[in-house]
Amino acid sequence: MADKRMTPEEVVAQLSDGMTVGIGGWGSRRKPMALVRAILRSDLKDLTIVSYGGPDVGLLARAGKAKKLVYAFVSLDSIPLEPNFRHVRENGLVEAVEYDEGMFLSGLRAAAYRLPFLPTRAGLGSDILKVSPHLKTVASPYADGEELVAMPALNLDVALVHANVADEKGNAALTGPDQFMDDLFCLAAEKAYVSAERVVSSEDLLKEAGCFHTLVLHRYMTAGVVETPNGAHFTECPPEYGRDEAFQKAYVTAAGDPEAWTAFEDRFLKVADEAAYQAEVAKFREESAK
Amino acid sequence: MSTATDTSTEVTRADICVVAVAECFRGDGEIIGSPMGTVPTIGARLARATFEPDLVLSNGESLFFEGTHRLGARPDEFAAVGWIPYRQVLDVLASGRRHVMMGPVQIDAHGNANISAIGDWAKPKRQVLGSRGGPGNTINHTTSYWIPKHSARVLTAAVDMVSCIGYDRAAQVGKAARFHEVRRVVTNLGVLDFESVNGAPATMRIASVHPGATVDEIVANTGFELIVPADVPETRLPSDEELRLIREVLDPRGMRLREVPA
């Protein structure tokens, strides 16, 4: 059986310009940030990013990696508005497709089921249908004749998700209070890559996961596994750690000022690798503690 | 220090707003109450602690809890009785067993609300959250709104993006919108509901004015024409027991006063 362990750079090497990339997590929660940072360090461009958005969306868009954003919201949760998302939207720097959260879920399900669309009531009457003229409605073929939104499949080239613990074969556990849509992102994608706080032997996976209900990412869904301790930083990854609120605040402050943003990028994003990022975060924490 | 007995002089506007929010959930029975924001959360918990005991409430994250708990209580402080991750929220809301209270950036006379972006959506003057679950919420189940600062910028003649559908849009949709209900809009000045005149799609009406505020104040701070009944009642005051619950149990730190300053 294949050992699917990879580095963040090896995951990025599997991606190419113009791909549609789905990103798991939700807002500023359990985002595969180590993989996002690896994309930021790469030459990739013209990506379509599909996400229940948080700083993953903000960062990729601000860095010019994303040509198009597909979202229902983009938020940092404890700080409601994502500053880099605001920047690219208010300056017209990116193409946007906005769906309702439930429409988005129907789109992931349709892709996972290999269906062209799924009907949903969500979106009817709203301006979502106006700003996205590609959306069509469909009439029920049964006696009720109800007219519903035909939510198109959100087919993904690649999905990136972050787990609490995984094995080297690509099985992984989501042990926190919400697993979001990560398994559907994996099923909706041609290839899915999972980063994890730690990679353990298959023999130890259930023990490490704590409960078999958490074992929701299975190896037939995943093409690669990356061990990235603190890899969801600065988003939360319970139970391992909460959101780094001080860092998130610093991120927001920097994003609001061009000079400060350049300094933030130089210090945290334009670094050699994930280890260099984590070293700078450790220094940031020491400075903040003073 | 305030006590539960000196209420006649000490009731704040925030307390009145909490009770007005609680009243929105009256009669809902055994469904999910989904309040967004501080005053809505205290209000929904107050409703359950008093006249709407069957209401099902989450901690705002992924757990349903029983009992009466303060804002911000940690999972180990309450009896968790249900797991409600986001995916299940989206499934359950389509079943209709939910009443959400959202905070709009803009809302018009028909109750169309914007939580997405201000200005032209294609290149907004101010990007906010995105439409979130607004479209699905409003077409699937009862919705109410909470507006902490009643102004003509928020209560406006036309919203820039209809994230959450109002009565005119629901009428256009027809049969598929049969579960649509915008019940009430609670603001720091009063309570608004919706009335249909001669079968036309319903528009906003002043249901009550908070003690200390006036009908004129509401009208002057609303960017569209409201239905103003000949006699507008005052929003009811909290009972002694409600005040005790708000101050001692649900919000001892006075977070509600940050949304509605005294």
Short mmCIF file of N, CA and C in Angstrom, two decimals, chain A residues 26 29 71-74 80-81 85-86 89-92 96 98 100-101 105 109 121-128 130-131 144 146-147 177-181 183, chain B residues 61-62 83 85-87 90-91 94 116 121-136 139-140 160-163 165 169 173 175-176 178-179:
data_model
loop_
_atom_site.label_atom_id
_atom_site.label_comp_id
_atom_site.label_asym_id
_atom_site.label_seq_id
_atom_site.Cartn_x
_atom_site.Cartn_y
_atom_site.Cartn_z
N TRP A 26 -13.68 26.31 7.41
CA TRP A 26 -14.82 27.23 7.40
C TRP A 26 -14.37 28.53 8.04
N ARG A 29 -11.32 28.76 10.53
CA ARG A 29 -11.35 27.51 11.30
C ARG A 29 -10.77 26.35 10.48
N TYR A 71 -17.54 31.58 -3.35
CA TYR A 71 -17.71 31.61 -1.90
C TYR A 71 -19.17 31.87 -1.56
N ALA A 72 -19.52 31.62 -0.29
CA ALA A 72 -20.81 32.08 0.25
C ALA A 72 -20.57 33.24 1.20
N PHE A 73 -19.37 33.24 1.77
CA PHE A 73 -18.93 34.33 2.66
C PHE A 73 -17.42 34.24 2.73
N VAL A 74 -16.80 35.32 3.16
CA VAL A 74 -15.39 35.28 3.54
C VAL A 74 -15.29 36.06 4.84
N PRO A 80 -15.17 39.96 11.86
CA PRO A 80 -16.12 39.53 10.82
C PRO A 80 -15.64 39.73 9.37
N LEU A 81 -14.97 40.84 9.09
CA LEU A 81 -14.62 41.12 7.69
C LEU A 81 -13.17 40.77 7.39
N PHE A 85 -9.79 40.14 1.33
CA PHE A 85 -10.96 39.89 0.48
C PHE A 85 -11.62 41.23 0.14
N ARG A 86 -11.76 42.07 1.16
CA ARG A 86 -12.32 43.42 0.91
C ARG A 86 -11.46 44.16 -0.11
N ARG A 89 -11.92 42.79 -3.68
CA ARG A 89 -13.29 43.02 -4.19
C ARG A 89 -13.54 44.51 -4.43
N GLU A 90 -13.13 45.34 -3.50
CA GLU A 90 -13.41 46.77 -3.62
C GLU A 90 -12.56 47.42 -4.70
N ASN A 91 -11.47 46.76 -5.07
CA ASN A 91 -10.64 47.28 -6.16
C ASN A 91 -10.86 46.51 -7.46
N GLY A 92 -11.83 45.62 -7.46
CA GLY A 92 -12.17 44.90 -8.70
C GLY A 92 -11.03 44.06 -9.24
N ALA A 96 -15.69 37.22 -9.06
CA ALA A 96 -16.35 36.67 -7.88
C ALA A 96 -17.62 35.92 -8.26
N GLU A 98 -20.74 34.41 -5.99
CA GLU A 98 -21.27 34.30 -4.63
C GLU A 98 -22.48 33.39 -4.61
N ASP A 100 -25.27 31.09 -1.87
CA ASP A 100 -25.76 30.84 -0.52
C ASP A 100 -25.00 29.62 0.04
N GLU A 101 -24.84 29.56 1.36
CA GLU A 101 -24.11 28.43 1.98
C GLU A 101 -24.71 27.07 1.61
N LEU A 105 -23.24 23.95 -0.61
CA LEU A 105 -23.26 22.55 -0.17
C LEU A 105 -23.88 21.66 -1.25
N ARG A 109 -22.12 18.55 -3.18
CA ARG A 109 -22.76 17.23 -3.23
C ARG A 109 -22.94 16.78 -4.68
N ARG A 121 -34.07 24.94 -3.02
CA ARG A 121 -34.94 26.11 -2.92
C ARG A 121 -34.10 27.38 -2.67
N ALA A 122 -32.91 27.17 -2.07
CA ALA A 122 -32.08 28.31 -1.68
C ALA A 122 -31.64 29.12 -2.90
N GLY A 123 -31.77 30.43 -2.79
CA GLY A 123 -31.36 31.32 -3.87
C GLY A 123 -32.53 31.93 -4.61
N LEU A 124 -33.67 31.22 -4.63
CA LEU A 124 -34.85 31.73 -5.35
C LEU A 124 -35.25 33.10 -4.80
N GLY A 125 -35.51 34.03 -5.71
CA GLY A 125 -35.97 35.35 -5.31
C GLY A 125 -34.84 36.28 -4.91
N SER A 126 -33.65 35.75 -4.68
CA SER A 126 -32.54 36.59 -4.22
C SER A 126 -31.72 37.11 -5.41
N ASP A 127 -30.84 38.08 -5.11
CA ASP A 127 -29.98 38.62 -6.17
C ASP A 127 -28.80 37.70 -6.50
N ILE A 128 -28.67 36.59 -5.77
CA ILE A 128 -27.64 35.61 -6.14
C ILE A 128 -27.86 35.19 -7.61
N LYS A 130 -29.24 36.98 -9.86
CA LYS A 130 -29.01 38.12 -10.76
C LYS A 130 -27.52 38.33 -11.02
N VAL A 131 -26.70 38.23 -9.96
CA VAL A 131 -25.27 38.49 -10.15
C VAL A 131 -24.56 37.28 -10.74
N ASP A 144 -46.22 18.47 -8.73
CA ASP A 144 -46.12 19.76 -8.04
C ASP A 144 -45.61 20.86 -8.97
N GLU A 146 -42.94 22.42 -9.10
CA GLU A 146 -42.22 23.50 -8.43
C GLU A 146 -40.94 23.89 -9.17
N GLU A 147 -40.71 25.21 -9.26
CA GLU A 147 -39.53 25.73 -9.94
C GLU A 147 -38.42 25.93 -8.90
N PRO A 177 -14.98 20.01 16.98
CA PRO A 177 -16.44 20.08 17.12
C PRO A 177 -17.19 20.15 15.78
N ASP A 178 -16.52 20.47 14.69
CA ASP A 178 -17.21 20.56 13.40
C ASP A 178 -16.28 20.05 12.29
N GLN A 179 -16.78 19.12 11.51
CA GLN A 179 -15.97 18.55 10.42
C GLN A 179 -16.18 19.30 9.11
N PHE A 180 -17.10 20.29 9.17
CA PHE A 180 -17.42 21.12 8.00
C PHE A 180 -17.74 20.22 6.79
N MET A 181 -17.29 20.61 5.58
CA MET A 181 -17.65 19.84 4.39
C MET A 181 -16.42 19.13 3.83
N ASP A 183 -15.00 16.20 3.81
CA ASP A 183 -15.11 14.94 3.06
C ASP A 183 -15.74 15.18 1.70
N GLU B 61 -21.87 27.60 18.37
CA GLU B 61 -20.87 26.80 17.67
C GLU B 61 -21.59 25.53 17.21
N SER B 62 -21.29 24.40 17.76
CA SER B 62 -21.87 23.19 17.19
C SER B 62 -22.62 22.33 18.19
N TRP B 83 -25.50 17.54 18.72
CA TRP B 83 -24.36 17.98 17.91
C TRP B 83 -24.93 18.57 16.62
N PRO B 85 -23.28 20.44 13.72
CA PRO B 85 -22.26 21.07 12.86
C PRO B 85 -22.93 21.80 11.69
N TYR B 86 -22.19 22.66 11.04
CA TYR B 86 -22.76 23.52 9.99
C TYR B 86 -23.51 22.73 8.92
N ARG B 87 -22.97 21.57 8.53
CA ARG B 87 -23.65 20.83 7.47
C ARG B 87 -25.06 20.46 7.90
N LEU B 90 -27.47 23.36 7.75
CA LEU B 90 -27.96 23.61 6.38
C LEU B 90 -29.01 22.57 5.97
N ASP B 91 -28.87 21.35 6.45
CA ASP B 91 -29.88 20.33 6.16
C ASP B 91 -31.18 20.61 6.92
N ALA B 94 -33.40 23.56 5.71
CA ALA B 94 -34.24 23.27 4.55
C ALA B 94 -35.51 22.53 4.95
N SER B 116 -24.35 41.30 2.12
CA SER B 116 -23.27 40.92 1.21
C SER B 116 -22.28 42.04 0.92
N TRP B 121 -22.54 45.40 -6.65
CA TRP B 121 -21.99 44.12 -6.22
C TRP B 121 -20.72 43.75 -7.02
N ALA B 122 -20.70 44.09 -8.30
CA ALA B 122 -19.57 43.71 -9.16
C ALA B 122 -18.26 44.32 -8.68
N LYS B 123 -18.35 45.55 -8.16
CA LYS B 123 -17.16 46.20 -7.58
C LYS B 123 -17.65 47.06 -6.42
N PRO B 124 -17.86 46.43 -5.29
CA PRO B 124 -18.55 47.11 -4.19
C PRO B 124 -17.75 48.25 -3.56
N LYS B 125 -18.50 49.21 -3.08
CA LYS B 125 -17.89 50.32 -2.33
C LYS B 125 -17.37 49.75 -1.00
N ARG B 126 -18.16 48.86 -0.43
CA ARG B 126 -17.74 48.21 0.81
C ARG B 126 -18.19 46.75 0.78
N GLN B 127 -17.20 45.88 0.70
CA GLN B 127 -17.48 44.44 0.75
C GLN B 127 -17.72 44.06 2.20
N VAL B 128 -18.84 43.40 2.48
CA VAL B 128 -19.01 42.86 3.83
C VAL B 128 -18.92 41.34 3.77
N LEU B 129 -19.87 40.60 4.32
CA LEU B 129 -19.63 39.17 4.53
C LEU B 129 -19.79 38.30 3.29
N GLY B 130 -20.66 38.72 2.38
CA GLY B 130 -21.20 37.76 1.42
C GLY B 130 -22.57 37.35 1.92
N SER B 131 -23.35 36.71 1.08
CA SER B 131 -24.75 36.45 1.42
C SER B 131 -24.95 35.34 2.45
N ARG B 132 -23.86 34.65 2.81
CA ARG B 132 -23.91 33.59 3.83
C ARG B 132 -25.08 32.65 3.59
N GLY B 133 -25.88 32.39 4.65
CA GLY B 133 -27.03 31.51 4.47
C GLY B 133 -28.32 32.27 4.25
N GLY B 134 -28.21 33.59 4.02
CA GLY B 134 -29.40 34.43 3.93
C GLY B 134 -30.44 33.99 2.91
N PRO B 135 -30.03 33.68 1.68
CA PRO B 135 -31.04 33.27 0.69
C PRO B 135 -31.78 32.00 1.11
N GLY B 136 -31.04 31.02 1.60
CA GLY B 136 -31.65 29.75 2.01
C GLY B 136 -32.49 29.89 3.26
N ILE B 139 -35.96 31.72 2.40
CA ILE B 139 -36.96 31.03 1.57
C ILE B 139 -37.45 29.75 2.26
N ASN B 140 -36.74 29.32 3.30
CA ASN B 140 -37.08 28.05 3.93
C ASN B 140 -37.81 28.15 5.26
N ASP B 160 -28.79 47.25 -1.86
CA ASP B 160 -27.89 47.09 -3.00
C ASP B 160 -27.81 45.65 -3.49
N MET B 161 -28.06 44.71 -2.58
CA MET B 161 -28.00 43.28 -2.96
C MET B 161 -29.02 42.55 -2.10
N VAL B 162 -29.95 41.88 -2.74
CA VAL B 162 -30.94 41.12 -1.96
C VAL B 162 -30.34 39.76 -1.61
N SER B 163 -29.77 39.69 -0.39
CA SER B 163 -29.25 38.41 0.11
C SER B 163 -30.40 37.61 0.71
N ILE B 165 -34.59 37.38 1.18
CA ILE B 165 -35.72 37.87 0.40
C ILE B 165 -36.86 38.37 1.28
N ARG B 169 -40.34 39.84 -3.25
CA ARG B 169 -39.59 38.78 -3.94
C ARG B 169 -40.25 37.41 -3.73
N VAL B 173 -41.67 34.73 -6.58
CA VAL B 173 -41.26 33.32 -6.65
C VAL B 173 -42.50 32.42 -6.66
N LYS B 175 -45.11 29.67 -5.48
CA LYS B 175 -45.29 28.47 -4.68
C LYS B 175 -44.04 28.03 -3.91
N ALA B 176 -42.88 28.11 -4.55
CA ALA B 176 -41.65 27.64 -3.90
C ALA B 176 -41.29 28.50 -2.70
N ARG B 178 -43.45 29.33 -0.35
CA ARG B 178 -44.57 29.22 0.58
C ARG B 178 -44.14 29.14 2.05
N PHE B 179 -42.87 28.88 2.31
CA PHE B 179 -42.40 28.80 3.70
C PHE B 179 -41.81 30.14 4.18
#
